[in-house]
Amino acid sequence: MLSRVAERIYWQARYLERAENTARLLSVFSTLLLDLPPGTKLSWRSLVEITGTDRAFDGKYKQANERNVMRFLLLDSASSLLNTLENTRENARTTREIMPLEAFEQINDLFHYAKDNAAGSIAGGSRYKFLEEIISSCHEISGLMAGSMSRGAAYSFVRLGRSLERADMATRIIDVGSGNLLTNIGVGAKPAEFNEPYENTLWMNILRSLTAYQMYRQHVKHRVNGEDVVRFLLQDDDFPRAATHVLITITKVLKHLPNNTKAAKQVDKTLRIIEKGNISKLLDAGLFQYLDDLQVEIAKIHTSIADTWFLPHK
Amino acid sequence: MRVNWKTYNSGKFFDEIISSPGFARKPARRLASHLASLTHDELLEKKRAADLAIKTMGISFTVYSDAGNIDREWPYDIIPRIIAEKEWDQTSLGLQQRLRALNCFINDTYNDQKIFRDKIIPKELVLDSTNFRKECMGINPKYGVWAHICGTDLIKGDDGQFYVLEDNLRVPSGVSYMLENRRVTKRVFPELFENHRIRPITEYPAQLFDTLAAISPRPSDYPEVVVLTPGAFNSAYFEHSFLAQRMGAELVEGGDLVVEKDKVFMRTIDGLSQVDVVYRRIDDMFLDPKVFRKDSTLGVPGLFKSWVKGNVALANAPGAGVADDKIIYTYVPAMIKYYLGEEPLLPNVESFLCVDKLQRQHVLQNLDKLVIKPANESGGYGMLIGPQASKRELAEFARRIKADPRNYMAQPLISLSTVPILGERIVEPRHVDLRPFILQADKTHVTAGGLTRVAMLKGSFIVNSSQGGGSKDTWIVGDK
């Protein structure tokens, strides 16, 4: 397989996964806000902060109200849902000689659907349906690839791209969930007991944003609490969006690719860091530094993949 | 309202479906009566289904404009064009004959140059052509074939005969749209396929692969064939990707290829892997910055030398475009007689060469009645349609012709034949041409039909998709 094709397939899978995650994040966050007490500091602006696009947002909009934030995240920024889908489509368009024909057609359809409907889906009512449609189309496309692609190099790069995006998303969600969101959730100087139910709501929604709520309930016997949620999302072997599971998947995929030593070593290193993380201690102090370090290691996995298999960039 | 063939009127033009008000030509009778059984709304419904299919299938082409490049949905009219099998078989022989002669000519030009010595074609005309590549002198590709893939544009005149308008021997495009048009027609008009015997067109990608495999320098059952594209921003990118996919070949860009020790390799996840045949969809001048344009970032340094040494095959060969020149075109009937000793089976359109003094005088005196074409433009650019031109445009072209006579030729304004298209309110006649594709290596193949291009504007003769042209599925139909 051509190096350039490998790279585009990888990015196509990453963008597709990112589109799904973004859609789910927006959907979950909208419902979360409905559950919070009036006066909470958590606001639409937090959503811009989660996606790390606050500077771009401030450059464009004066007011961080629902309409502006949703417009920005759905269709009016470089990392908007629409742009992410366009990137998915562009990468699919340039690998269509390799990917199943129907996969391109569905990705193309999805992009057109988003393009035609994004502007009309900024308001609450239609937004939910729109986001649901995006999420389920993403599932359809992943399912189609899983069901129709030989387990050769092309599918390996699909899995690498998807997995890395998941690892990135899991750590990012934990990062903002336990930081930004948690500190903003309280109402003024109310005592902790007042805020506790909202904290649980928050953790529940963090799980939901990674489709993890149901699996968490089945596999973690405790009621939803911060420590268990972080442990589940970082260290669970079996949940498909948990960082550990994702990295184990990457290890397996790498075995089928030539010259895999460098990438495999980096994945091992990252897995060991997660394994050694003592969540309850970290929650008391040092979680942010820990997550930052982890994200750097995950980024290095990407670099090692790019160095090994992609075209050298001039 | 139903289609009424009695009110369908193509005026003085030859219509391929309706011979006189209300009467369909024989091969098109079933189609005409089927269309007449549908209401206009039903037809519009089919059109909408087709448009949707084209959007979903991502059949697109890129239009370059000042506002940036736009990826547009492929324009398609749902009413198929019908050509009788018998007529096509004869045309197809003419096309093969033509390409064989053209390849003899190209090979002769770059080797013995007998045709110049025998004074059939003036040597200067050929060596002055902007498509002549002196770097190719003395090279003798396998089978003596330089143009492996040719797209020849045919038109039907008032007499209902096919004429050759031009031969595209550089990087002719359109074949993917021919194939996709058929796929769309099958989706929207399945019932028509039941009561017609339509020649399938699906073998083209396999024939193209066989043609390319046949010129591989390394003997092997599965030579490594790649399609070299300028990239996703090229107007024909859809086609490059489509053909690579259908042939199971790699689609590569210049950056994917590297030349080492005069051999061509592609960069893969396993390292370098040798390439045998490059179906290049990049113009000569951009192919290799070491030989042609130095600023080309699309090509592959060293590719040309590797070809000269016989380590890789290029299709079409560099320099093949020397015969893709509207001036050289006028000599093709003479080439057929000279190289093959045969009478041309397909006539050229009458043409006047501005380089010839007498003919130039005729052209200058009749500018307002003629179509003036530059020798080496494609896509319908740089043309003058005399009868539709303003006084200023006429004067400008007269000036250009006098300044550079070698670069211009003229043809009478041909009355392109018409076929019906589905308009918003009625079915109306529009002008068409036809681009069949001809392949040559150890064997020759011709597509069953080709890409029909339609001038969608009433009265217009401009069929190029970059200038508002549409397309149609083309059926070679046998007697049932």
PDB file of N, CA and C in Angstrom, chain A residues 141-216:
ATOM      1  N   ILE A 141     -21.234   3.820   8.807  1.00  0.00           N
ATOM      2  CA  ILE A 141     -20.038   3.802   7.963  1.00  0.00           C
ATOM      3  C   ILE A 141     -18.968   2.897   8.580  1.00  0.00           C
ATOM      4  N   SER A 142     -18.771   3.027   9.900  1.00  0.00           N
ATOM      5  CA  SER A 142     -17.792   2.141  10.555  1.00  0.00           C
ATOM      6  C   SER A 142     -18.209   0.695  10.386  1.00  0.00           C
ATOM      7  N   GLY A 143     -19.516   0.449  10.514  1.00  0.00           N
ATOM      8  CA  GLY A 143     -20.016  -0.915  10.376  1.00  0.00           C
ATOM      9  C   GLY A 143     -19.785  -1.444   8.971  1.00  0.00           C
ATOM     10  N   LEU A 144     -20.015  -0.587   8.007  1.00  0.00           N
ATOM     11  CA  LEU A 144     -19.821  -0.982   6.616  1.00  0.00           C
ATOM     12  C   LEU A 144     -18.363  -1.381   6.354  1.00  0.00           C
ATOM     13  N   MET A 145     -17.452  -0.563   6.903  1.00  0.00           N
ATOM     14  CA  MET A 145     -16.035  -0.870   6.698  1.00  0.00           C
ATOM     15  C   MET A 145     -15.683  -2.183   7.391  1.00  0.00           C
ATOM     16  N   ALA A 146     -16.181  -2.343   8.602  1.00  0.00           N
ATOM     17  CA  ALA A 146     -15.877  -3.558   9.351  1.00  0.00           C
ATOM     18  C   ALA A 146     -16.406  -4.778   8.610  1.00  0.00           C
ATOM     19  N   GLY A 147     -17.559  -4.614   7.958  1.00  0.00           N
ATOM     20  CA  GLY A 147     -18.188  -5.755   7.316  1.00  0.00           C
ATOM     21  C   GLY A 147     -17.694  -6.035   5.911  1.00  0.00           C
ATOM     22  N   SER A 148     -17.008  -5.073   5.292  1.00  0.00           N
ATOM     23  CA  SER A 148     -16.673  -5.301   3.890  1.00  0.00           C
ATOM     24  C   SER A 148     -15.198  -5.147   3.555  1.00  0.00           C
ATOM     25  N   MET A 149     -14.367  -4.806   4.540  1.00  0.00           N
ATOM     26  CA  MET A 149     -12.949  -4.651   4.201  1.00  0.00           C
ATOM     27  C   MET A 149     -12.126  -5.835   4.660  1.00  0.00           C
ATOM     28  N   SER A 150     -11.256  -6.310   3.763  1.00  0.00           N
ATOM     29  CA  SER A 150     -10.336  -7.376   4.164  1.00  0.00           C
ATOM     30  C   SER A 150      -9.437  -6.854   5.278  1.00  0.00           C
ATOM     31  N   ARG A 151      -8.988  -7.766   6.122  1.00  0.00           N
ATOM     32  CA  ARG A 151      -8.140  -7.328   7.241  1.00  0.00           C
ATOM     33  C   ARG A 151      -6.697  -7.160   6.782  1.00  0.00           C
ATOM     34  N   GLY A 152      -6.511  -6.296   5.819  1.00  0.00           N
ATOM     35  CA  GLY A 152      -5.173  -6.020   5.320  1.00  0.00           C
ATOM     36  C   GLY A 152      -4.696  -4.677   5.827  1.00  0.00           C
ATOM     37  N   ALA A 153      -3.721  -4.127   5.115  1.00  0.00           N
ATOM     38  CA  ALA A 153      -3.115  -2.879   5.557  1.00  0.00           C
ATOM     39  C   ALA A 153      -4.140  -1.752   5.647  1.00  0.00           C
ATOM     40  N   ALA A 154      -5.036  -1.667   4.643  1.00  0.00           N
ATOM     41  CA  ALA A 154      -5.987  -0.548   4.634  1.00  0.00           C
ATOM     42  C   ALA A 154      -6.825  -0.546   5.921  1.00  0.00           C
ATOM     43  N   TYR A 155      -7.341  -1.698   6.271  1.00  0.00           N
ATOM     44  CA  TYR A 155      -8.171  -1.743   7.474  1.00  0.00           C
ATOM     45  C   TYR A 155      -7.334  -1.483   8.731  1.00  0.00           C
ATOM     46  N   SER A 156      -6.084  -1.906   8.707  1.00  0.00           N
ATOM     47  CA  SER A 156      -5.216  -1.616   9.851  1.00  0.00           C
ATOM     48  C   SER A 156      -5.112  -0.114  10.079  1.00  0.00           C
ATOM     49  N   PHE A 157      -4.985   0.656   8.995  1.00  0.00           N
ATOM     50  CA  PHE A 157      -4.855   2.100   9.168  1.00  0.00           C
ATOM     51  C   PHE A 157      -6.183   2.736   9.584  1.00  0.00           C
ATOM     52  N   VAL A 158      -7.274   2.141   9.158  1.00  0.00           N
ATOM     53  CA  VAL A 158      -8.578   2.605   9.654  1.00  0.00           C
ATOM     54  C   VAL A 158      -8.613   2.447  11.177  1.00  0.00           C
ATOM     55  N   ARG A 159      -8.187   1.280  11.641  1.00  0.00           N
ATOM     56  CA  ARG A 159      -8.255   1.007  13.083  1.00  0.00           C
ATOM     57  C   ARG A 159      -7.275   1.885  13.856  1.00  0.00           C
ATOM     58  N   LEU A 160      -6.104   2.105  13.283  1.00  0.00           N
ATOM     59  CA  LEU A 160      -5.134   2.967  13.969  1.00  0.00           C
ATOM     60  C   LEU A 160      -5.696   4.376  14.128  1.00  0.00           C
ATOM     61  N   GLY A 161      -6.241   4.907  13.041  1.00  0.00           N
ATOM     62  CA  GLY A 161      -6.771   6.265  13.085  1.00  0.00           C
ATOM     63  C   GLY A 161      -7.906   6.381  14.095  1.00  0.00           C
ATOM     64  N   ARG A 162      -8.818   5.436  14.030  1.00  0.00           N
ATOM     65  CA  ARG A 162      -9.960   5.470  14.933  1.00  0.00           C
ATOM     66  C   ARG A 162      -9.496   5.347  16.388  1.00  0.00           C
ATOM     67  N   SER A 163      -8.580   4.425  16.636  1.00  0.00           N
ATOM     68  CA  SER A 163      -8.143   4.174  18.010  1.00  0.00           C
ATOM     69  C   SER A 163      -7.416   5.376  18.599  1.00  0.00           C
ATOM     70  N   LEU A 164      -6.549   5.960  17.795  1.00  0.00           N
ATOM     71  CA  LEU A 164      -5.808   7.101  18.322  1.00  0.00           C
ATOM     72  C   LEU A 164      -6.731   8.265  18.646  1.00  0.00           C
ATOM     73  N   GLU A 165      -7.733   8.454  17.803  1.00  0.00           N
ATOM     74  CA  GLU A 165      -8.694   9.522  18.053  1.00  0.00           C
ATOM     75  C   GLU A 165      -9.464   9.234  19.350  1.00  0.00           C
ATOM     76  N   ARG A 166      -9.762   7.966  19.580  1.00  0.00           N
ATOM     77  CA  ARG A 166     -10.479   7.605  20.803  1.00  0.00           C
ATOM     78  C   ARG A 166      -9.623   7.849  22.043  1.00  0.00           C
ATOM     79  N   ALA A 167      -8.357   7.462  21.957  1.00  0.00           N
ATOM     80  CA  ALA A 167      -7.460   7.667  23.094  1.00  0.00           C
ATOM     81  C   ALA A 167      -7.370   9.152  23.409  1.00  0.00           C
ATOM     82  N   ASP A 168      -7.277   9.938  22.362  1.00  0.00           N
ATOM     83  CA  ASP A 168      -7.169  11.373  22.506  1.00  0.00           C
ATOM     84  C   ASP A 168      -8.428  11.935  23.171  1.00  0.00           C
ATOM     85  N   MET A 169      -9.576  11.462  22.677  1.00  0.00           N
ATOM     86  CA  MET A 169     -10.853  11.959  23.176  1.00  0.00           C
ATOM     87  C   MET A 169     -11.055  11.567  24.642  1.00  0.00           C
ATOM     88  N   ALA A 170     -10.743  10.325  24.988  1.00  0.00           N
ATOM     89  CA  ALA A 170     -10.959   9.857  26.360  1.00  0.00           C
ATOM     90  C   ALA A 170     -10.156  10.719  27.332  1.00  0.00           C
ATOM     91  N   THR A 171      -8.888  10.952  27.028  1.00  0.00           N
ATOM     92  CA  THR A 171      -8.065  11.721  27.961  1.00  0.00           C
ATOM     93  C   THR A 171      -8.513  13.183  28.000  1.00  0.00           C
ATOM     94  N   ARG A 172      -8.937  13.684  26.851  1.00  0.00           N
ATOM     95  CA  ARG A 172      -9.357  15.084  26.824  1.00  0.00           C
ATOM     96  C   ARG A 172     -10.630  15.290  27.647  1.00  0.00           C
ATOM     97  N   ILE A 173     -11.560  14.359  27.500  1.00  0.00           N
ATOM     98  CA  ILE A 173     -12.822  14.471  28.231  1.00  0.00           C
ATOM     99  C   ILE A 173     -12.580  14.392  29.736  1.00  0.00           C
ATOM    100  N   ILE A 174     -11.692  13.482  30.145  1.00  0.00           N
ATOM    101  CA  ILE A 174     -11.398  13.376  31.576  1.00  0.00           C
ATOM    102  C   ILE A 174     -10.764  14.676  32.065  1.00  0.00           C
ATOM    103  N   ASP A 175      -9.871  15.167  31.252  1.00  0.00           N
ATOM    104  CA  ASP A 175      -9.157  16.392  31.578  1.00  0.00           C
ATOM    105  C   ASP A 175     -10.135  17.543  31.829  1.00  0.00           C
ATOM    106  N   VAL A 176     -10.973  17.822  30.861  1.00  0.00           N
ATOM    107  CA  VAL A 176     -11.880  18.964  31.039  1.00  0.00           C
ATOM    108  C   VAL A 176     -12.982  18.652  32.046  1.00  0.00           C
ATOM    109  N   GLY A 177     -13.410  17.381  32.076  1.00  0.00           N
ATOM    110  CA  GLY A 177     -14.480  17.016  33.003  1.00  0.00           C
ATOM    111  C   GLY A 177     -14.063  17.242  34.440  1.00  0.00           C
ATOM    112  N   SER A 178     -12.866  16.772  34.758  1.00  0.00           N
ATOM    113  CA  SER A 178     -12.446  16.861  36.152  1.00  0.00           C
ATOM    114  C   SER A 178     -11.889  18.242  36.486  1.00  0.00           C
ATOM    115  N   GLY A 179     -11.607  19.022  35.497  1.00  0.00           N
ATOM    116  CA  GLY A 179     -11.068  20.353  35.745  1.00  0.00           C
ATOM    117  C   GLY A 179     -12.123  21.408  35.552  1.00  0.00           C
ATOM    118  N   ASN A 180     -12.124  21.952  34.393  1.00  0.00           N
ATOM    119  CA  ASN A 180     -13.010  23.039  34.024  1.00  0.00           C
ATOM    120  C   ASN A 180     -14.465  22.832  34.461  1.00  0.00           C
ATOM    121  N   LEU A 181     -15.025  21.709  34.112  1.00  0.00           N
ATOM    122  CA  LEU A 181     -16.437  21.506  34.375  1.00  0.00           C
ATOM    123  C   LEU A 181     -16.721  21.406  35.870  1.00  0.00           C
ATOM    124  N   LEU A 182     -15.881  20.614  36.547  1.00  0.00           N
ATOM    125  CA  LEU A 182     -16.118  20.374  37.959  1.00  0.00           C
ATOM    126  C   LEU A 182     -16.029  21.659  38.779  1.00  0.00           C
ATOM    127  N   THR A 183     -15.081  22.485  38.464  1.00  0.00           N
ATOM    128  CA  THR A 183     -14.942  23.710  39.255  1.00  0.00           C
ATOM    129  C   THR A 183     -16.013  24.741  38.923  1.00  0.00           C
ATOM    130  N   ASN A 184     -16.607  24.609  37.742  1.00  0.00           N
ATOM    131  CA  ASN A 184     -17.607  25.590  37.358  1.00  0.00           C
ATOM    132  C   ASN A 184     -19.033  25.174  37.682  1.00  0.00           C
ATOM    133  N   ILE A 185     -19.153  23.924  38.084  1.00  0.00           N
ATOM    134  CA  ILE A 185     -20.501  23.396  38.202  1.00  0.00           C
ATOM    135  C   ILE A 185     -21.250  23.984  39.391  1.00  0.00           C
ATOM    136  N   GLY A 186     -20.507  24.330  40.449  1.00  0.00           N
ATOM    137  CA  GLY A 186     -21.138  24.797  41.675  1.00  0.00           C
ATOM    138  C   GLY A 186     -21.872  26.118  41.492  1.00  0.00           C
ATOM    139  N   VAL A 187     -22.780  26.391  42.406  1.00  0.00           N
ATOM    140  CA  VAL A 187     -23.463  27.662  42.371  1.00  0.00           C
ATOM    141  C   VAL A 187     -22.890  28.521  43.468  1.00  0.00           C
ATOM    142  N   GLY A 188     -22.157  29.526  43.093  1.00  0.00           N
ATOM    143  CA  GLY A 188     -21.588  30.472  44.039  1.00  0.00           C
ATOM    144  C   GLY A 188     -20.911  29.786  45.203  1.00  0.00           C
ATOM    145  N   ALA A 189     -21.224  30.231  46.415  1.00  0.00           N
ATOM    146  CA  ALA A 189     -20.545  29.720  47.601  1.00  0.00           C
ATOM    147  C   ALA A 189     -21.392  28.684  48.328  1.00  0.00           C
ATOM    148  N   LYS A 190     -22.289  28.029  47.628  1.00  0.00           N
ATOM    149  CA  LYS A 190     -23.121  27.005  48.282  1.00  0.00           C
ATOM    150  C   LYS A 190     -22.242  25.890  48.828  1.00  0.00           C
ATOM    151  N   PRO A 191     -22.683  25.243  49.908  1.00  0.00           N
ATOM    152  CA  PRO A 191     -21.890  24.148  50.471  1.00  0.00           C
ATOM    153  C   PRO A 191     -21.833  22.950  49.527  1.00  0.00           C
ATOM    154  N   ALA A 192     -20.799  22.125  49.777  1.00  0.00           N
ATOM    155  CA  ALA A 192     -20.541  20.981  48.916  1.00  0.00           C
ATOM    156  C   ALA A 192     -21.752  20.065  48.767  1.00  0.00           C
ATOM    157  N   GLU A 193     -22.512  19.885  49.852  1.00  0.00           N
ATOM    158  CA  GLU A 193     -23.646  18.954  49.783  1.00  0.00           C
ATOM    159  C   GLU A 193     -24.654  19.400  48.730  1.00  0.00           C
ATOM    160  N   PHE A 194     -24.779  20.718  48.594  1.00  0.00           N
ATOM    161  CA  PHE A 194     -25.719  21.230  47.598  1.00  0.00           C
ATOM    162  C   PHE A 194     -25.285  20.844  46.185  1.00  0.00           C
ATOM    163  N   ASN A 195     -23.973  20.888  46.001  1.00  0.00           N
ATOM    164  CA  ASN A 195     -23.470  20.664  44.644  1.00  0.00           C
ATOM    165  C   ASN A 195     -23.312  19.189  44.286  1.00  0.00           C
ATOM    166  N   GLU A 196     -23.336  18.318  45.291  1.00  0.00           N
ATOM    167  CA  GLU A 196     -23.010  16.928  45.024  1.00  0.00           C
ATOM    168  C   GLU A 196     -23.875  16.256  43.939  1.00  0.00           C
ATOM    169  N   PRO A 197     -25.188  16.393  44.009  1.00  0.00           N
ATOM    170  CA  PRO A 197     -25.987  15.739  42.971  1.00  0.00           C
ATOM    171  C   PRO A 197     -25.603  16.212  41.564  1.00  0.00           C
ATOM    172  N   TYR A 198     -25.187  17.463  41.493  1.00  0.00           N
ATOM    173  CA  TYR A 198     -24.818  17.967  40.165  1.00  0.00           C
ATOM    174  C   TYR A 198     -23.499  17.385  39.707  1.00  0.00           C
ATOM    175  N   GLU A 199     -22.622  17.162  40.685  1.00  0.00           N
ATOM    176  CA  GLU A 199     -21.362  16.516  40.330  1.00  0.00           C
ATOM    177  C   GLU A 199     -21.613  15.139  39.746  1.00  0.00           C
ATOM    178  N   ASN A 200     -22.528  14.417  40.378  1.00  0.00           N
ATOM    179  CA  ASN A 200     -22.829  13.085  39.856  1.00  0.00           C
ATOM    180  C   ASN A 200     -23.448  13.167  38.461  1.00  0.00           C
ATOM    181  N   THR A 201     -24.326  14.148  38.300  1.00  0.00           N
ATOM    182  CA  THR A 201     -24.909  14.354  36.970  1.00  0.00           C
ATOM    183  C   THR A 201     -23.805  14.595  35.946  1.00  0.00           C
ATOM    184  N   LEU A 202     -22.848  15.402  36.367  1.00  0.00           N
ATOM    185  CA  LEU A 202     -21.749  15.712  35.462  1.00  0.00           C
ATOM    186  C   LEU A 202     -20.995  14.450  35.058  1.00  0.00           C
ATOM    187  N   TRP A 203     -20.619  13.640  36.044  1.00  0.00           N
ATOM    188  CA  TRP A 203     -19.862  12.420  35.731  1.00  0.00           C
ATOM    189  C   TRP A 203     -20.677  11.475  34.858  1.00  0.00           C
ATOM    190  N   MET A 204     -21.953  11.429  35.133  1.00  0.00           N
ATOM    191  CA  MET A 204     -22.814  10.579  34.334  1.00  0.00           C
ATOM    192  C   MET A 204     -22.778  11.025  32.864  1.00  0.00           C
ATOM    193  N   ASN A 205     -22.805  12.343  32.702  1.00  0.00           N
ATOM    194  CA  ASN A 205     -22.811  12.851  31.327  1.00  0.00           C
ATOM    195  C   ASN A 205     -21.458  12.715  30.646  1.00  0.00           C
ATOM    196  N   ILE A 206     -20.426  12.754  31.460  1.00  0.00           N
ATOM    197  CA  ILE A 206     -19.103  12.492  30.880  1.00  0.00           C
ATOM    198  C   ILE A 206     -19.054  11.075  30.334  1.00  0.00           C
ATOM    199  N   LEU A 207     -19.607  10.141  31.118  1.00  0.00           N
ATOM    200  CA  LEU A 207     -19.680   8.764  30.629  1.00  0.00           C
ATOM    201  C   LEU A 207     -20.500   8.706  29.349  1.00  0.00           C
ATOM    202  N   ARG A 208     -21.630   9.408  29.376  1.00  0.00           N
ATOM    203  CA  ARG A 208     -22.506   9.377  28.193  1.00  0.00           C
ATOM    204  C   ARG A 208     -21.801   9.913  26.951  1.00  0.00           C
ATOM    205  N   SER A 209     -20.991  10.930  27.154  1.00  0.00           N
ATOM    206  CA  SER A 209     -20.357  11.511  25.977  1.00  0.00           C
ATOM    207  C   SER A 209     -19.382  10.533  25.331  1.00  0.00           C
ATOM    208  N   LEU A 210     -19.033   9.479  26.054  1.00  0.00           N
ATOM    209  CA  LEU A 210     -18.201   8.434  25.453  1.00  0.00           C
ATOM    210  C   LEU A 210     -18.985   7.126  25.321  1.00  0.00           C
ATOM    211  N   THR A 211     -20.289   7.234  25.287  1.00  0.00           N
ATOM    212  CA  THR A 211     -21.203   6.076  25.266  1.00  0.00           C
ATOM    213  C   THR A 211     -20.865   5.049  26.350  1.00  0.00           C
ATOM    214  N   ALA A 212     -20.358   5.512  27.465  1.00  0.00           N
ATOM    215  CA  ALA A 212     -19.822   4.574  28.460  1.00  0.00           C
ATOM    216  C   ALA A 212     -20.755   4.360  29.647  1.00  0.00           C
ATOM    217  N   TYR A 213     -21.849   5.081  29.705  1.00  0.00           N
ATOM    218  CA  TYR A 213     -22.659   5.036  30.917  1.00  0.00           C
ATOM    219  C   TYR A 213     -23.185   3.630  31.208  1.00  0.00           C
ATOM    220  N   GLN A 214     -23.796   3.037  30.196  1.00  0.00           N
ATOM    221  CA  GLN A 214     -24.405   1.727  30.400  1.00  0.00           C
ATOM    222  C   GLN A 214     -23.375   0.668  30.767  1.00  0.00           C
ATOM    223  N   MET A 215     -22.267   0.675  30.073  1.00  0.00           N
ATOM    224  CA  MET A 215     -21.230  -0.314  30.335  1.00  0.00           C
ATOM    225  C   MET A 215     -20.621  -0.096  31.722  1.00  0.00           C
ATOM    226  N   TYR A 216     -20.504   1.155  32.074  1.00  0.00           N
ATOM    227  CA  TYR A 216     -19.987   1.462  33.402  1.00  0.00           C
ATOM    228  C   TYR A 216     -20.908   0.859  34.458  1.00  0.00           C
TER     229      TYR A 216
END
